[in-house]
Amino acid sequence: MYRLPITLTAAAAAALALTGCAAGPAQHGFQVMKAAGSQTAPTPAGGQLAVGPGPTNYTVQPQPPAGSCHYRYTPAGEPLPDPRCTPGAISPKVTQDTLAHTVCRAGYTKSIRPPVEITRAEKRANAQSYSFTGDMADAEYDHLVSLVLGGDPNDPRNLWVEPPSPGHKPKDGVNNPKDIVENKLSAAVCSGRVPLADAQTAIATDWTTALDRLGVR
């Protein structure tokens, strides 16, 4: 099984610098937010995904300051989050050994999803973090590492206001091609074709290339 290189190449670092995302937290004027009870762990650039608190008694989480996060875009125009604000975070409850009782069990994600009154407030604040000015009904408050792949439900490092993809019809609601990627990776993980950690890292690094990187069709 192919494993992703996690350290940034020089070319990748240069690309991030061009988009304004390579600046450190001090240059942005904030520290990457961490949910209460979460563990300190390196971000993908440091070698692994952060570990959040997992399912808990959810409260509204603080977001980065307004204007401090910057979207990146692929050559095809698909949006990617700022890795300094949204590097991804995983739930400690979901591991390779617990798949059958967690993400591969019907109804699991519904049982651990934060209440809408929590995520609605966070979405508004995160839109300001990313300077998103579009129609909020057309943008998804997205788990970068999705719940079906063991992403942390409410760690602010794992959530971002994802703008509509190219070709999206305004006022047509959320229509997110990232969901297709998430579902295919989930099927690959639950069938044993792809290790959980590989799928998590691939989607946190770049959801638009995750399937190709892992050979999932």
PDB file of N, CA and C in Angstrom, residues 105-187:
ATOM      1  N   ARG A 105     -19.825   1.275  11.270  1.00  0.00           N
ATOM      2  CA  ARG A 105     -21.116   0.855  11.827  1.00  0.00           C
ATOM      3  C   ARG A 105     -22.193   1.839  11.385  1.00  0.00           C
ATOM      4  N   ALA A 106     -23.289   1.334  10.868  1.00  0.00           N
ATOM      5  CA  ALA A 106     -24.382   2.190  10.406  1.00  0.00           C
ATOM      6  C   ALA A 106     -24.880   3.083  11.537  1.00  0.00           C
ATOM      7  N   GLY A 107     -25.034   4.366  11.244  1.00  0.00           N
ATOM      8  CA  GLY A 107     -25.566   5.305  12.221  1.00  0.00           C
ATOM      9  C   GLY A 107     -24.537   5.952  13.115  1.00  0.00           C
ATOM     10  N   TYR A 108     -23.262   5.568  12.975  1.00  0.00           N
ATOM     11  CA  TYR A 108     -22.244   6.095  13.892  1.00  0.00           C
ATOM     12  C   TYR A 108     -22.088   7.607  13.757  1.00  0.00           C
ATOM     13  N   THR A 109     -21.929   8.095  12.532  1.00  0.00           N
ATOM     14  CA  THR A 109     -21.658   9.524  12.374  1.00  0.00           C
ATOM     15  C   THR A 109     -22.825  10.380  12.871  1.00  0.00           C
ATOM     16  N   LYS A 110     -24.041   9.904  12.667  1.00  0.00           N
ATOM     17  CA  LYS A 110     -25.198  10.649  13.163  1.00  0.00           C
ATOM     18  C   LYS A 110     -25.175  10.736  14.682  1.00  0.00           C
ATOM     19  N   SER A 111     -24.669   9.699  15.320  1.00  0.00           N
ATOM     20  CA  SER A 111     -24.680   9.652  16.783  1.00  0.00           C
ATOM     21  C   SER A 111     -23.651  10.581  17.418  1.00  0.00           C
ATOM     22  N   ILE A 112     -22.639  11.013  16.648  1.00  0.00           N
ATOM     23  CA  ILE A 112     -21.585  11.845  17.243  1.00  0.00           C
ATOM     24  C   ILE A 112     -21.503  13.237  16.607  1.00  0.00           C
ATOM     25  N   ARG A 113     -22.416  13.555  15.705  1.00  0.00           N
ATOM     26  CA  ARG A 113     -22.383  14.860  15.038  1.00  0.00           C
ATOM     27  C   ARG A 113     -22.802  15.957  16.020  1.00  0.00           C
ATOM     28  N   PRO A 114     -22.067  17.078  16.085  1.00  0.00           N
ATOM     29  CA  PRO A 114     -22.440  18.169  17.000  1.00  0.00           C
ATOM     30  C   PRO A 114     -23.804  18.754  16.646  1.00  0.00           C
ATOM     31  N   PRO A 115     -24.528  19.269  17.634  1.00  0.00           N
ATOM     32  CA  PRO A 115     -25.840  19.872  17.376  1.00  0.00           C
ATOM     33  C   PRO A 115     -25.729  21.093  16.466  1.00  0.00           C
ATOM     34  N   VAL A 116     -26.783  21.359  15.711  1.00  0.00           N
ATOM     35  CA  VAL A 116     -26.759  22.455  14.748  1.00  0.00           C
ATOM     36  C   VAL A 116     -26.593  23.804  15.432  1.00  0.00           C
ATOM     37  N   GLU A 117     -27.096  23.956  16.662  1.00  0.00           N
ATOM     38  CA  GLU A 117     -26.937  25.243  17.337  1.00  0.00           C
ATOM     39  C   GLU A 117     -25.467  25.522  17.666  1.00  0.00           C
ATOM     40  N   ILE A 118     -24.677  24.476  17.792  1.00  0.00           N
ATOM     41  CA  ILE A 118     -23.236  24.635  18.008  1.00  0.00           C
ATOM     42  C   ILE A 118     -22.545  24.993  16.691  1.00  0.00           C
ATOM     43  N   THR A 119     -22.784  24.195  15.672  1.00  0.00           N
ATOM     44  CA  THR A 119     -22.073  24.396  14.404  1.00  0.00           C
ATOM     45  C   THR A 119     -22.532  25.658  13.675  1.00  0.00           C
ATOM     46  N   ARG A 120     -23.770  26.090  13.893  1.00  0.00           N
ATOM     47  CA  ARG A 120     -24.236  27.318  13.234  1.00  0.00           C
ATOM     48  C   ARG A 120     -23.422  28.518  13.712  1.00  0.00           C
ATOM     49  N   ALA A 121     -23.210  28.602  15.020  1.00  0.00           N
ATOM     50  CA  ALA A 121     -22.424  29.711  15.568  1.00  0.00           C
ATOM     51  C   ALA A 121     -20.967  29.626  15.120  1.00  0.00           C
ATOM     52  N   GLU A 122     -20.416  28.423  15.099  1.00  0.00           N
ATOM     53  CA  GLU A 122     -19.031  28.254  14.661  1.00  0.00           C
ATOM     54  C   GLU A 122     -18.870  28.601  13.186  1.00  0.00           C
ATOM     55  N   LYS A 123     -19.848  28.224  12.379  1.00  0.00           N
ATOM     56  CA  LYS A 123     -19.778  28.494  10.940  1.00  0.00           C
ATOM     57  C   LYS A 123     -19.732  29.996  10.678  1.00  0.00           C
ATOM     58  N   ARG A 124     -20.555  30.756  11.383  1.00  0.00           N
ATOM     59  CA  ARG A 124     -20.546  32.211  11.198  1.00  0.00           C
ATOM     60  C   ARG A 124     -19.180  32.797  11.545  1.00  0.00           C
ATOM     61  N   ALA A 125     -18.613  32.343  12.659  1.00  0.00           N
ATOM     62  CA  ALA A 125     -17.311  32.868  13.080  1.00  0.00           C
ATOM     63  C   ALA A 125     -16.203  32.430  12.130  1.00  0.00           C
ATOM     64  N   ASN A 126     -16.267  31.183  11.657  1.00  0.00           N
ATOM     65  CA  ASN A 126     -15.242  30.679  10.750  1.00  0.00           C
ATOM     66  C   ASN A 126     -15.313  31.365   9.392  1.00  0.00           C
ATOM     67  N   ALA A 127     -16.508  31.742   8.965  1.00  0.00           N
ATOM     68  CA  ALA A 127     -16.639  32.493   7.717  1.00  0.00           C
ATOM     69  C   ALA A 127     -15.883  33.813   7.816  1.00  0.00           C
ATOM     70  N   GLN A 128     -15.904  34.430   8.983  1.00  0.00           N
ATOM     71  CA  GLN A 128     -15.140  35.657   9.186  1.00  0.00           C
ATOM     72  C   GLN A 128     -13.644  35.364   9.200  1.00  0.00           C
ATOM     73  N   SER A 129     -13.260  34.224   9.781  1.00  0.00           N
ATOM     74  CA  SER A 129     -11.842  33.839   9.786  1.00  0.00           C
ATOM     75  C   SER A 129     -11.306  33.760   8.365  1.00  0.00           C
ATOM     76  N   TYR A 130     -12.118  33.185   7.460  1.00  0.00           N
ATOM     77  CA  TYR A 130     -11.713  32.991   6.071  1.00  0.00           C
ATOM     78  C   TYR A 130     -12.158  34.133   5.151  1.00  0.00           C
ATOM     79  N   SER A 131     -12.746  35.173   5.714  1.00  0.00           N
ATOM     80  CA  SER A 131     -13.244  36.306   4.922  1.00  0.00           C
ATOM     81  C   SER A 131     -14.217  35.843   3.839  1.00  0.00           C
ATOM     82  N   PHE A 132     -15.016  34.836   4.169  1.00  0.00           N
ATOM     83  CA  PHE A 132     -16.001  34.334   3.211  1.00  0.00           C
ATOM     84  C   PHE A 132     -17.192  35.277   3.182  1.00  0.00           C
ATOM     85  N   THR A 133     -17.537  35.763   1.992  1.00  0.00           N
ATOM     86  CA  THR A 133     -18.620  36.732   1.857  1.00  0.00           C
ATOM     87  C   THR A 133     -19.755  36.226   0.973  1.00  0.00           C
ATOM     88  N   GLY A 134     -19.686  34.961   0.560  1.00  0.00           N
ATOM     89  CA  GLY A 134     -20.739  34.409  -0.282  1.00  0.00           C
ATOM     90  C   GLY A 134     -21.970  34.035   0.526  1.00  0.00           C
ATOM     91  N   ASP A 135     -22.910  33.402  -0.150  1.00  0.00           N
ATOM     92  CA  ASP A 135     -24.144  32.957   0.495  1.00  0.00           C
ATOM     93  C   ASP A 135     -23.826  31.775   1.405  1.00  0.00           C
ATOM     94  N   MET A 136     -24.117  31.925   2.684  1.00  0.00           N
ATOM     95  CA  MET A 136     -23.799  30.865   3.642  1.00  0.00           C
ATOM     96  C   MET A 136     -24.560  29.578   3.339  1.00  0.00           C
ATOM     97  N   ALA A 137     -25.713  29.695   2.699  1.00  0.00           N
ATOM     98  CA  ALA A 137     -26.499  28.504   2.374  1.00  0.00           C
ATOM     99  C   ALA A 137     -25.827  27.663   1.296  1.00  0.00           C
ATOM    100  N   ASP A 138     -24.916  28.266   0.526  1.00  0.00           N
ATOM    101  CA  ASP A 138     -24.213  27.548  -0.531  1.00  0.00           C
ATOM    102  C   ASP A 138     -22.853  27.028  -0.080  1.00  0.00           C
ATOM    103  N   ALA A 139     -22.470  27.324   1.151  1.00  0.00           N
ATOM    104  CA  ALA A 139     -21.180  26.895   1.685  1.00  0.00           C
ATOM    105  C   ALA A 139     -21.398  25.851   2.775  1.00  0.00           C
ATOM    106  N   GLU A 140     -20.523  24.875   2.813  1.00  0.00           N
ATOM    107  CA  GLU A 140     -20.632  23.813   3.817  1.00  0.00           C
ATOM    108  C   GLU A 140     -19.647  24.062   4.954  1.00  0.00           C
ATOM    109  N   TYR A 141     -20.115  23.888   6.188  1.00  0.00           N
ATOM    110  CA  TYR A 141     -19.192  23.878   7.327  1.00  0.00           C
ATOM    111  C   TYR A 141     -18.665  22.453   7.392  1.00  0.00           C
ATOM    112  N   ASP A 142     -17.517  22.265   6.799  1.00  0.00           N
ATOM    113  CA  ASP A 142     -17.032  20.936   6.436  1.00  0.00           C
ATOM    114  C   ASP A 142     -15.992  20.407   7.412  1.00  0.00           C
ATOM    115  N   HIS A 143     -16.101  19.111   7.721  1.00  0.00           N
ATOM    116  CA  HIS A 143     -15.029  18.416   8.431  1.00  0.00           C
ATOM    117  C   HIS A 143     -13.958  18.062   7.403  1.00  0.00           C
ATOM    118  N   LEU A 144     -12.771  18.639   7.533  1.00  0.00           N
ATOM    119  CA  LEU A 144     -11.709  18.352   6.569  1.00  0.00           C
ATOM    120  C   LEU A 144     -11.429  16.854   6.530  1.00  0.00           C
ATOM    121  N   VAL A 145     -11.130  16.262   7.683  1.00  0.00           N
ATOM    122  CA  VAL A 145     -11.127  14.800   7.797  1.00  0.00           C
ATOM    123  C   VAL A 145     -12.549  14.434   8.197  1.00  0.00           C
ATOM    124  N   SER A 146     -13.283  13.854   7.277  1.00  0.00           N
ATOM    125  CA  SER A 146     -14.718  13.661   7.470  1.00  0.00           C
ATOM    126  C   SER A 146     -15.018  12.712   8.629  1.00  0.00           C
ATOM    127  N   LEU A 147     -16.227  12.810   9.136  1.00  0.00           N
ATOM    128  CA  LEU A 147     -16.636  11.944  10.238  1.00  0.00           C
ATOM    129  C   LEU A 147     -16.578  10.476   9.841  1.00  0.00           C
ATOM    130  N   VAL A 148     -16.863  10.163   8.574  1.00  0.00           N
ATOM    131  CA  VAL A 148     -16.831   8.764   8.132  1.00  0.00           C
ATOM    132  C   VAL A 148     -15.409   8.222   8.056  1.00  0.00           C
ATOM    133  N   LEU A 149     -14.420   9.118   8.183  1.00  0.00           N
ATOM    134  CA  LEU A 149     -13.019   8.696   8.203  1.00  0.00           C
ATOM    135  C   LEU A 149     -12.384   8.937   9.574  1.00  0.00           C
ATOM    136  N   GLY A 150     -13.225   9.156  10.582  1.00  0.00           N
ATOM    137  CA  GLY A 150     -12.698   9.328  11.932  1.00  0.00           C
ATOM    138  C   GLY A 150     -12.206  10.717  12.240  1.00  0.00           C
ATOM    139  N   GLY A 151     -12.667  11.718  11.481  1.00  0.00           N
ATOM    140  CA  GLY A 151     -12.303  13.090  11.801  1.00  0.00           C
ATOM    141  C   GLY A 151     -12.918  13.526  13.116  1.00  0.00           C
ATOM    142  N   ASP A 152     -12.243  14.435  13.819  1.00  0.00           N
ATOM    143  CA  ASP A 152     -12.800  14.889  15.091  1.00  0.00           C
ATOM    144  C   ASP A 152     -14.068  15.702  14.841  1.00  0.00           C
ATOM    145  N   PRO A 153     -15.119  15.456  15.627  1.00  0.00           N
ATOM    146  CA  PRO A 153     -16.410  16.096  15.348  1.00  0.00           C
ATOM    147  C   PRO A 153     -16.437  17.604  15.524  1.00  0.00           C
ATOM    148  N   ASN A 154     -15.664  18.144  16.498  1.00  0.00           N
ATOM    149  CA  ASN A 154     -15.811  19.577  16.768  1.00  0.00           C
ATOM    150  C   ASN A 154     -14.505  20.270  17.114  1.00  0.00           C
ATOM    151  N   ASP A 155     -13.383  19.678  16.769  1.00  0.00           N
ATOM    152  CA  ASP A 155     -12.105  20.366  16.939  1.00  0.00           C
ATOM    153  C   ASP A 155     -12.005  21.439  15.852  1.00  0.00           C
ATOM    154  N   PRO A 156     -11.767  22.708  16.201  1.00  0.00           N
ATOM    155  CA  PRO A 156     -11.734  23.769  15.192  1.00  0.00           C
ATOM    156  C   PRO A 156     -10.646  23.587  14.145  1.00  0.00           C
ATOM    157  N   ARG A 157      -9.653  22.756  14.439  1.00  0.00           N
ATOM    158  CA  ARG A 157      -8.621  22.480  13.435  1.00  0.00           C
ATOM    159  C   ARG A 157      -9.138  21.588  12.317  1.00  0.00           C
ATOM    160  N   ASN A 158     -10.328  21.026  12.499  1.00  0.00           N
ATOM    161  CA  ASN A 158     -10.862  20.085  11.514  1.00  0.00           C
ATOM    162  C   ASN A 158     -12.098  20.616  10.800  1.00  0.00           C
ATOM    163  N   LEU A 159     -12.446  21.874  11.015  1.00  0.00           N
ATOM    164  CA  LEU A 159     -13.660  22.430  10.422  1.00  0.00           C
ATOM    165  C   LEU A 159     -13.359  23.742   9.709  1.00  0.00           C
ATOM    166  N   TRP A 160     -14.000  23.922   8.562  1.00  0.00           N
ATOM    167  CA  TRP A 160     -13.814  25.150   7.785  1.00  0.00           C
ATOM    168  C   TRP A 160     -15.050  25.400   6.941  1.00  0.00           C
ATOM    169  N   VAL A 161     -15.308  26.666   6.653  1.00  0.00           N
ATOM    170  CA  VAL A 161     -16.382  27.019   5.729  1.00  0.00           C
ATOM    171  C   VAL A 161     -15.855  26.782   4.322  1.00  0.00           C
ATOM    172  N   GLU A 162     -16.370  25.740   3.680  1.00  0.00           N
ATOM    173  CA  GLU A 162     -15.907  25.356   2.346  1.00  0.00           C
ATOM    174  C   GLU A 162     -16.758  26.050   1.286  1.00  0.00           C
ATOM    175  N   PRO A 163     -16.150  26.890   0.452  1.00  0.00           N
ATOM    176  CA  PRO A 163     -16.920  27.585  -0.586  1.00  0.00           C
ATOM    177  C   PRO A 163     -17.444  26.608  -1.635  1.00  0.00           C
ATOM    178  N   PRO A 164     -18.436  27.027  -2.407  1.00  0.00           N
ATOM    179  CA  PRO A 164     -18.938  26.170  -3.484  1.00  0.00           C
ATOM    180  C   PRO A 164     -17.854  25.885  -4.519  1.00  0.00           C
ATOM    181  N   SER A 165     -17.950  24.735  -5.154  1.00  0.00           N
ATOM    182  CA  SER A 165     -17.016  24.364  -6.211  1.00  0.00           C
ATOM    183  C   SER A 165     -17.370  25.078  -7.513  1.00  0.00           C
ATOM    184  N   PRO A 166     -16.444  25.114  -8.473  1.00  0.00           N
ATOM    185  CA  PRO A 166     -16.737  25.737  -9.765  1.00  0.00           C
ATOM    186  C   PRO A 166     -17.978  25.121 -10.415  1.00  0.00           C
ATOM    187  N   GLY A 167     -18.771  25.961 -11.043  1.00  0.00           N
ATOM    188  CA  GLY A 167     -19.973  25.489 -11.710  1.00  0.00           C
ATOM    189  C   GLY A 167     -21.185  25.390 -10.809  1.00  0.00           C
ATOM    190  N   HIS A 168     -20.990  25.691  -9.520  1.00  0.00           N
ATOM    191  CA  HIS A 168     -22.122  25.618  -8.595  1.00  0.00           C
ATOM    192  C   HIS A 168     -23.140  26.702  -8.931  1.00  0.00           C
ATOM    193  N   LYS A 169     -24.405  26.336  -8.943  1.00  0.00           N
ATOM    194  CA  LYS A 169     -25.472  27.288  -9.220  1.00  0.00           C
ATOM    195  C   LYS A 169     -25.834  28.023  -7.936  1.00  0.00           C
ATOM    196  N   PRO A 170     -25.707  29.356  -7.921  1.00  0.00           N
ATOM    197  CA  PRO A 170     -26.034  30.118  -6.711  1.00  0.00           C
ATOM    198  C   PRO A 170     -27.451  29.830  -6.224  1.00  0.00           C
ATOM    199  N   LYS A 171     -27.604  29.846  -4.910  1.00  0.00           N
ATOM    200  CA  LYS A 171     -28.888  29.605  -4.248  1.00  0.00           C
ATOM    201  C   LYS A 171     -29.365  28.163  -4.408  1.00  0.00           C
ATOM    202  N   ASP A 172     -28.455  27.268  -4.832  1.00  0.00           N
ATOM    203  CA  ASP A 172     -28.834  25.872  -5.066  1.00  0.00           C
ATOM    204  C   ASP A 172     -28.459  24.978  -3.886  1.00  0.00           C
ATOM    205  N   GLY A 173     -28.039  25.587  -2.775  1.00  0.00           N
ATOM    206  CA  GLY A 173     -27.676  24.810  -1.601  1.00  0.00           C
ATOM    207  C   GLY A 173     -26.296  24.191  -1.731  1.00  0.00           C
ATOM    208  N   VAL A 174     -25.935  23.401  -0.738  1.00  0.00           N
ATOM    209  CA  VAL A 174     -24.618  22.764  -0.718  1.00  0.00           C
ATOM    210  C   VAL A 174     -24.588  21.612  -1.718  1.00  0.00           C
ATOM    211  N   ASN A 175     -23.606  21.628  -2.590  1.00  0.00           N
ATOM    212  CA  ASN A 175     -23.414  20.551  -3.565  1.00  0.00           C
ATOM    213  C   ASN A 175     -21.915  20.319  -3.658  1.00  0.00           C
ATOM    214  N   ASN A 176     -21.403  19.425  -2.832  1.00  0.00           N
ATOM    215  CA  ASN A 176     -19.977  19.354  -2.570  1.00  0.00           C
ATOM    216  C   ASN A 176     -19.354  18.085  -3.157  1.00  0.00           C
ATOM    217  N   PRO A 177     -18.493  18.206  -4.180  1.00  0.00           N
ATOM    218  CA  PRO A 177     -17.846  17.009  -4.737  1.00  0.00           C
ATOM    219  C   PRO A 177     -16.896  16.327  -3.759  1.00  0.00           C
ATOM    220  N   LYS A 178     -16.491  17.021  -2.696  1.00  0.00           N
ATOM    221  CA  LYS A 178     -15.647  16.389  -1.678  1.00  0.00           C
ATOM    222  C   LYS A 178     -16.378  15.228  -1.013  1.00  0.00           C
ATOM    223  N   ASP A 179     -17.710  15.306  -0.941  1.00  0.00           N
ATOM    224  CA  ASP A 179     -18.485  14.227  -0.325  1.00  0.00           C
ATOM    225  C   ASP A 179     -18.297  12.905  -1.070  1.00  0.00           C
ATOM    226  N   ILE A 180     -18.171  12.980  -2.388  1.00  0.00           N
ATOM    227  CA  ILE A 180     -17.965  11.766  -3.184  1.00  0.00           C
ATOM    228  C   ILE A 180     -16.632  11.120  -2.821  1.00  0.00           C
ATOM    229  N   VAL A 181     -15.609  11.956  -2.657  1.00  0.00           N
ATOM    230  CA  VAL A 181     -14.289  11.459  -2.264  1.00  0.00           C
ATOM    231  C   VAL A 181     -14.364  10.797  -0.892  1.00  0.00           C
ATOM    232  N   GLU A 182     -15.039  11.452   0.039  1.00  0.00           N
ATOM    233  CA  GLU A 182     -15.162  10.909   1.393  1.00  0.00           C
ATOM    234  C   GLU A 182     -15.833   9.538   1.391  1.00  0.00           C
ATOM    235  N   ASN A 183     -16.899   9.409   0.621  1.00  0.00           N
ATOM    236  CA  ASN A 183     -17.637   8.144   0.596  1.00  0.00           C
ATOM    237  C   ASN A 183     -16.819   7.018  -0.030  1.00  0.00           C
ATOM    238  N   LYS A 184     -16.059   7.336  -1.071  1.00  0.00           N
ATOM    239  CA  LYS A 184     -15.223   6.310  -1.699  1.00  0.00           C
ATOM    240  C   LYS A 184     -14.094   5.880  -0.768  1.00  0.00           C
ATOM    241  N   LEU A 185     -13.510   6.837  -0.059  1.00  0.00           N
ATOM    242  CA  LEU A 185     -12.454   6.491   0.890  1.00  0.00           C
ATOM    243  C   LEU A 185     -13.017   5.683   2.056  1.00  0.00           C
ATOM    244  N   SER A 186     -14.204   6.038   2.505  1.00  0.00           N
ATOM    245  CA  SER A 186     -14.840   5.293   3.587  1.00  0.00           C
ATOM    246  C   SER A 186     -15.060   3.836   3.188  1.00  0.00           C
ATOM    247  N   ALA A 187     -15.548   3.625   1.968  1.00  0.00           N
ATOM    248  CA  ALA A 187     -15.770   2.257   1.492  1.00  0.00           C
ATOM    249  C   ALA A 187     -14.455   1.491   1.404  1.00  0.00           C
TER     250      ALA A 187
END
